[in-house]
mmCIF file of C-alpha atoms in Angstrom:
data_model
loop_
_atom_site.group_PDB
_atom_site.id
_atom_site.type_symbol
_atom_site.label_atom_id
_atom_site.label_comp_id
_atom_site.label_asym_id
_atom_site.label_seq_id
_atom_site.Cartn_x
_atom_site.Cartn_y
_atom_site.Cartn_z
ATOM 1 C CA MET A 1 -124.591 77.738 44.719
ATOM 2 C CA VAL A 2 -125.464 77.198 48.364
ATOM 3 C CA LEU A 3 -128.298 79.130 50.009
ATOM 4 C CA ALA A 4 -128.524 79.028 53.809
ATOM 5 C CA ILE A 5 -131.876 80.213 55.194
ATOM 6 C CA TYR A 6 -132.138 80.901 58.925
ATOM 7 C CA ALA A 7 -134.266 82.834 61.383
ATOM 8 C CA HIS A 8 -131.827 85.021 63.331
ATOM 9 C CA PRO A 9 -128.642 86.914 62.427
ATOM 10 C CA ASP A 10 -126.316 84.523 64.307
ATOM 11 C CA ASP A 11 -128.036 81.277 63.292
ATOM 12 C CA PRO A 12 -125.994 80.511 60.140
ATOM 13 C CA ALA A 13 -122.694 80.791 62.015
ATOM 14 C CA VAL A 14 -124.024 78.660 64.876
ATOM 15 C CA SER A 15 -125.675 76.003 62.735
ATOM 16 C CA CYS A 16 -123.424 75.630 59.718
ATOM 17 C CA GLY A 17 -120.603 78.168 59.916
ATOM 18 C CA GLY A 18 -117.929 75.559 59.390
ATOM 19 C CA SER A 19 -119.684 74.017 56.395
ATOM 20 C CA LEU A 20 -120.353 77.376 54.745
ATOM 21 C CA SER A 21 -116.701 78.308 55.223
ATOM 22 C CA ARG A 22 -115.569 75.011 53.721
ATOM 23 C CA TRP A 23 -117.888 75.211 50.730
ATOM 24 C CA ALA A 24 -116.886 78.810 50.018
ATOM 25 C CA SER A 25 -113.199 77.861 50.185
ATOM 26 C CA GLU A 26 -113.882 75.090 47.677
ATOM 27 C CA GLY A 27 -115.347 77.557 45.198
ATOM 28 C CA ALA A 28 -119.063 77.513 45.954
ATOM 29 C CA THR A 29 -121.019 80.748 45.821
ATOM 30 C CA VAL A 30 -122.670 81.067 49.232
ATOM 31 C CA HIS A 31 -125.759 83.165 49.917
ATOM 32 C CA VAL A 32 -127.410 83.637 53.312
ATOM 33 C CA CYS A 33 -131.022 84.635 53.972
ATOM 34 C CA ILE A 34 -132.044 85.918 57.424
ATOM 35 C CA GLY A 35 -135.730 85.894 58.348
ATOM 36 C CA CYS A 36 -135.798 88.108 61.450
ATOM 37 C CA ARG A 37 -134.492 91.573 62.233
ATOM 38 C CA GLY A 38 -132.782 90.488 65.459
ATOM 39 C CA ASP A 39 -134.624 93.132 67.475
ATOM 40 C CA LYS A 40 -135.140 91.012 70.594
ATOM 41 C CA GLY A 41 -131.726 89.380 70.970
ATOM 42 C CA ALA A 42 -129.572 89.963 74.027
ATOM 43 C CA ALA A 43 -127.738 93.269 74.285
ATOM 44 C CA ALA A 44 -126.503 95.695 76.902
ATOM 45 C CA SER A 45 -129.185 97.609 78.758
ATOM 46 C CA GLY A 46 -129.995 100.987 77.264
ATOM 47 C CA VAL A 47 -129.780 99.806 73.659
ATOM 48 C CA THR A 48 -133.018 100.366 71.749
ATOM 49 C CA SER A 49 -134.493 97.739 69.436
ATOM 50 C CA ASP A 50 -133.572 99.798 66.372
ATOM 51 C CA GLU A 51 -130.013 100.213 67.624
ATOM 52 C CA LEU A 52 -129.813 96.482 68.257
ATOM 53 C CA VAL A 53 -131.025 95.755 64.721
ATOM 54 C CA ALA A 54 -128.281 97.982 63.324
ATOM 55 C CA LEU A 55 -125.656 96.318 65.516
ATOM 56 C CA ARG A 56 -126.741 92.873 64.447
ATOM 57 C CA ALA A 57 -126.819 93.785 60.756
ATOM 58 C CA ASP A 58 -123.180 94.822 61.112
ATOM 59 C CA GLU A 59 -122.451 91.531 62.869
ATOM 60 C CA VAL A 60 -124.035 89.623 59.971
ATOM 61 C CA ALA A 61 -121.798 91.428 57.487
ATOM 62 C CA ARG A 62 -118.626 90.736 59.495
ATOM 63 C CA ALA A 63 -119.495 87.088 60.128
ATOM 64 C CA GLY A 64 -120.438 86.601 56.484
ATOM 65 C CA ALA A 65 -117.114 87.997 55.310
ATOM 66 C CA LEU A 66 -115.306 85.534 57.574
ATOM 67 C CA MET A 67 -117.333 82.607 56.184
ATOM 68 C CA GLY A 68 -116.960 83.651 52.542
ATOM 69 C CA VAL A 69 -120.605 84.612 52.039
ATOM 70 C CA SER A 70 -121.178 86.360 48.709
ATOM 71 C CA GLU A 71 -124.516 88.011 49.468
ATOM 72 C CA HIS A 72 -127.080 88.392 52.252
ATOM 73 C CA HIS A 73 -130.862 88.603 51.932
ATOM 74 C CA PHE A 74 -133.075 89.961 54.704
ATOM 75 C CA LEU A 75 -136.794 89.245 55.063
ATOM 76 C CA GLY A 76 -137.239 91.743 57.902
ATOM 77 C CA TYR A 77 -139.691 90.055 60.287
ATOM 78 C CA PRO A 78 -139.682 91.040 63.970
ATOM 79 C CA ASP A 79 -138.240 88.355 66.238
ATOM 80 C CA GLY A 80 -140.948 85.963 67.389
ATOM 81 C CA GLU A 81 -143.319 86.761 64.514
ATOM 82 C CA LEU A 82 -142.286 84.299 61.833
ATOM 83 C CA ALA A 83 -145.016 81.967 60.607
ATOM 84 C CA PRO A 84 -145.108 79.679 57.542
ATOM 85 C CA LEU A 85 -148.006 81.587 55.976
ATOM 86 C CA PRO A 86 -148.237 82.315 52.243
ATOM 87 C CA GLU A 87 -146.348 85.598 52.644
ATOM 88 C CA LEU A 88 -143.218 84.074 54.218
ATOM 89 C CA THR A 89 -143.311 80.950 52.048
ATOM 90 C CA GLY A 90 -143.823 83.098 48.964
ATOM 91 C CA GLN A 91 -140.802 85.262 49.784
ATOM 92 C CA ILE A 92 -138.643 82.147 50.048
ATOM 93 C CA VAL A 93 -140.104 80.700 46.832
ATOM 94 C CA LYS A 94 -139.247 83.914 44.993
ATOM 95 C CA LEU A 95 -135.683 83.791 46.302
ATOM 96 C CA LEU A 96 -135.282 80.115 45.367
ATOM 97 C CA ARG A 97 -136.552 80.693 41.844
ATOM 98 C CA ARG A 98 -134.275 83.698 41.374
ATOM 99 C CA LEU A 99 -131.072 82.187 42.795
ATOM 100 C CA ARG A 100 -131.730 78.550 41.791
ATOM 101 C CA PRO A 101 -129.353 77.078 44.404
ATOM 102 C CA ALA A 102 -127.929 73.578 44.122
ATOM 103 C CA VAL A 103 -128.164 73.162 47.911
ATOM 104 C CA VAL A 104 -130.445 74.790 50.474
ATOM 105 C CA VAL A 105 -129.440 74.652 54.136
ATOM 106 C CA ALA A 106 -132.047 75.366 56.815
ATOM 107 C CA PRO A 107 -133.147 74.343 60.331
ATOM 108 C CA ASP A 108 -134.987 71.073 60.864
ATOM 109 C CA PRO A 109 -138.429 72.132 62.131
ATOM 110 C CA THR A 110 -139.240 68.667 63.467
ATOM 111 C CA ALA A 111 -136.543 68.988 66.145
ATOM 112 C CA VAL A 112 -138.326 70.514 69.151
ATOM 113 C CA PHE A 113 -136.879 69.073 72.360
ATOM 114 C CA PHE A 114 -133.117 68.731 72.846
ATOM 115 C CA GLY A 115 -132.647 66.639 75.957
ATOM 116 C CA SER A 116 -134.563 67.887 78.978
ATOM 117 C CA ASN A 117 -133.271 71.460 79.111
ATOM 118 C CA TYR A 118 -133.711 73.117 75.710
ATOM 119 C CA ILE A 119 -136.781 73.778 73.562
ATOM 120 C CA ASN A 120 -136.029 74.774 69.988
ATOM 121 C CA HIS A 121 -136.880 78.438 69.357
ATOM 122 C CA ARG A 122 -140.244 79.021 67.715
ATOM 123 C CA ASP A 123 -138.671 81.144 64.969
ATOM 124 C CA HIS A 124 -136.344 78.275 64.065
ATOM 125 C CA ARG A 125 -139.259 75.885 63.760
ATOM 126 C CA GLU A 126 -141.500 78.246 61.819
ATOM 127 C CA LEU A 127 -138.731 79.258 59.426
ATOM 128 C CA GLY A 128 -137.916 75.590 58.883
ATOM 129 C CA TRP A 129 -141.514 74.746 58.004
ATOM 130 C CA ALA A 130 -141.661 77.679 55.591
ATOM 131 C CA VAL A 131 -138.502 76.456 53.858
ATOM 132 C CA LEU A 132 -139.942 72.951 53.535
ATOM 133 C CA ASP A 133 -143.147 74.355 52.042
ATOM 134 C CA ALA A 134 -141.173 76.598 49.685
ATOM 135 C CA VAL A 135 -138.868 73.813 48.506
ATOM 136 C CA SER A 136 -141.651 71.300 48.004
ATOM 137 C CA PRO A 137 -144.032 71.909 46.413
ATOM 138 C CA GLY A 138 -143.814 75.729 46.330
ATOM 139 C CA ALA A 139 -140.828 76.612 44.156
ATOM 140 C CA ALA A 140 -141.118 73.534 41.942
ATOM 141 C CA SER A 141 -144.761 73.834 40.905
ATOM 142 C CA VAL A 142 -145.967 76.305 38.297
ATOM 143 C CA ARG A 143 -149.337 76.441 40.024
ATOM 144 C CA TYR A 144 -147.900 77.796 43.283
ATOM 145 C CA PHE A 145 -146.868 81.460 43.483
ATOM 146 C CA ALA A 146 -147.263 81.960 39.740
ATOM 147 C CA ASP A 147 -145.896 85.519 39.880
ATOM 148 C CA ALA A 148 -142.649 84.512 41.701
ATOM 149 C CA GLY A 149 -140.656 83.480 38.643
ATOM 150 C CA GLU A 150 -140.013 80.311 36.688
ATOM 151 C CA PRO A 151 -140.488 77.096 38.714
ATOM 152 C CA TYR A 152 -137.375 75.477 40.136
ATOM 153 C CA GLN A 153 -136.833 72.215 41.985
ATOM 154 C CA VAL A 154 -134.143 72.459 44.664
ATOM 155 C CA PRO A 155 -132.033 69.297 44.254
ATOM 156 C CA LEU A 156 -130.641 69.003 47.784
ATOM 157 C CA LEU A 157 -131.898 70.169 51.174
ATOM 158 C CA TYR A 158 -129.662 69.940 54.242
ATOM 159 C CA LEU A 159 -131.438 70.353 57.584
ATOM 160 C CA SER A 160 -129.307 71.394 60.556
ATOM 161 C CA GLY A 161 -130.101 71.076 64.231
ATOM 162 C CA THR A 162 -131.647 67.717 63.446
ATOM 163 C CA LEU A 163 -132.209 64.767 65.735
ATOM 164 C CA GLU A 164 -131.883 62.393 62.764
ATOM 165 C CA PRO A 165 -128.582 63.225 61.002
ATOM 166 C CA ASP A 166 -127.427 61.216 58.019
ATOM 167 C CA LEU A 167 -124.841 63.613 56.579
ATOM 168 C CA TRP A 168 -121.696 64.810 58.321
ATOM 169 C CA VAL A 169 -119.543 67.595 56.865
ATOM 170 C CA ASP A 170 -115.896 67.529 57.926
ATOM 171 C CA ILE A 171 -115.100 70.986 59.329
ATOM 172 C CA GLY A 172 -111.801 70.049 60.967
ATOM 173 C CA GLY A 173 -109.962 72.607 58.853
ATOM 174 C CA PHE A 174 -112.517 75.350 59.506
ATOM 175 C CA LEU A 175 -113.013 75.374 63.271
ATOM 176 C CA ASN A 176 -111.249 78.726 63.586
ATOM 177 C CA GLU A 177 -113.339 80.299 60.818
ATOM 178 C CA LYS A 178 -116.508 79.187 62.593
ATOM 179 C CA ALA A 179 -115.276 80.500 65.948
ATOM 180 C CA LEU A 180 -114.358 83.868 64.431
ATOM 181 C CA ALA A 181 -117.730 84.100 62.671
ATOM 182 C CA LEU A 182 -119.472 83.404 65.977
ATOM 183 C CA ALA A 183 -117.302 85.979 67.719
ATOM 184 C CA ALA A 184 -118.531 88.575 65.226
ATOM 185 C CA HIS A 185 -121.944 88.221 66.901
ATOM 186 C CA SER A 186 -120.713 89.787 70.133
ATOM 187 C CA THR A 187 -124.202 90.951 71.159
ATOM 188 C CA GLN A 188 -125.060 87.266 71.509
ATOM 189 C CA VAL A 189 -121.898 85.491 72.653
ATOM 190 C CA GLY A 190 -119.590 88.118 74.117
ATOM 191 C CA ASP A 191 -116.000 88.563 73.026
ATOM 192 C CA ASP A 192 -114.080 85.681 74.626
ATOM 193 C CA ILE A 193 -112.649 84.127 71.456
ATOM 194 C CA GLU A 194 -110.725 81.392 73.265
ATOM 195 C CA TRP A 195 -113.908 80.205 74.972
ATOM 196 C CA LEU A 196 -115.689 80.216 71.598
ATOM 197 C CA ARG A 197 -112.908 78.180 70.014
ATOM 198 C CA GLN A 198 -113.280 75.614 72.786
ATOM 199 C CA VAL A 199 -117.072 75.477 72.419
ATOM 200 C CA VAL A 200 -116.866 75.080 68.643
ATOM 201 C CA ARG A 201 -114.300 72.315 68.963
ATOM 202 C CA GLU A 202 -116.286 70.439 71.618
ATOM 203 C CA GLU A 203 -119.593 70.658 69.738
ATOM 204 C CA ALA A 204 -117.992 69.581 66.466
ATOM 205 C CA SER A 205 -116.398 66.637 68.245
ATOM 206 C CA GLN A 206 -119.652 65.599 69.924
ATOM 207 C CA ALA A 207 -121.447 65.596 66.555
ATOM 208 C CA ALA A 208 -118.876 63.267 64.950
ATOM 209 C CA PRO A 209 -120.127 59.786 63.986
ATOM 210 C CA PRO A 210 -118.165 56.661 64.969
ATOM 211 C CA GLY A 211 -115.360 56.052 62.506
ATOM 212 C CA GLY A 212 -115.879 59.380 60.789
ATOM 213 C CA PRO A 213 -114.032 62.699 60.796
ATOM 214 C CA PRO A 214 -113.333 63.983 64.325
ATOM 215 C CA PHE A 215 -114.938 67.421 63.847
ATOM 216 C CA VAL A 216 -118.180 67.792 61.916
ATOM 217 C CA GLU A 217 -121.453 69.599 61.441
ATOM 218 C CA SER A 218 -124.380 67.217 61.011
ATOM 219 C CA PHE A 219 -127.438 67.459 58.782
ATOM 220 C CA ARG A 220 -130.467 65.550 57.629
ATOM 221 C CA ARG A 221 -130.207 65.302 53.841
ATOM 222 C CA MET A 222 -133.175 65.313 51.480
ATOM 223 C CA VAL A 223 -132.486 64.409 47.839
ATOM 224 C CA LEU A 224 -135.279 65.968 45.807
ATOM 225 C CA ALA A 225 -134.049 65.921 42.213
#
């Protein structure tokens, strides 16, 4: 089983949509956990926060179906209010102990500055730290969150959006699936599917290591068991 844990409704498709699609096609059971409600994301004027949340929940369902996601889990925090406190970490620990995934995929919280024109979103960083705390030592230790189920050590952790990749997943056969999953999030990216296909292709090409597959998603891999 693969469990992808991200802050915002569109983050899994953006960060690892090709990999999730590939793993699902290969027979893996894929679950996705979303930390935030998506109440502050871009949308047309006149749409209330509650209406936006409903729109984005529908987008999650449509994108998940395109990527082969088996089940979604929602933590329900308002955008901008995630923090790796015991409550958030404990929720993730409980989910890890219940699902017992072979691989957890999440954002790398140590990646803050991308070049000179992008600062990684606070929710991405805070969610990433909470996942790290939940994976080690939280879920694995009987003395942490004793009422959250039987302890479980996640074997593999893949961190996306990293500045130090050491794992590249070949998504050459799944570029269209990723583009369609992104297009499902029309409140965020619009509805120009051909532009999205071009963006996905270019970003996957730029992430490719020398001598490796031409279209990839990159991760930092932690082997924990």
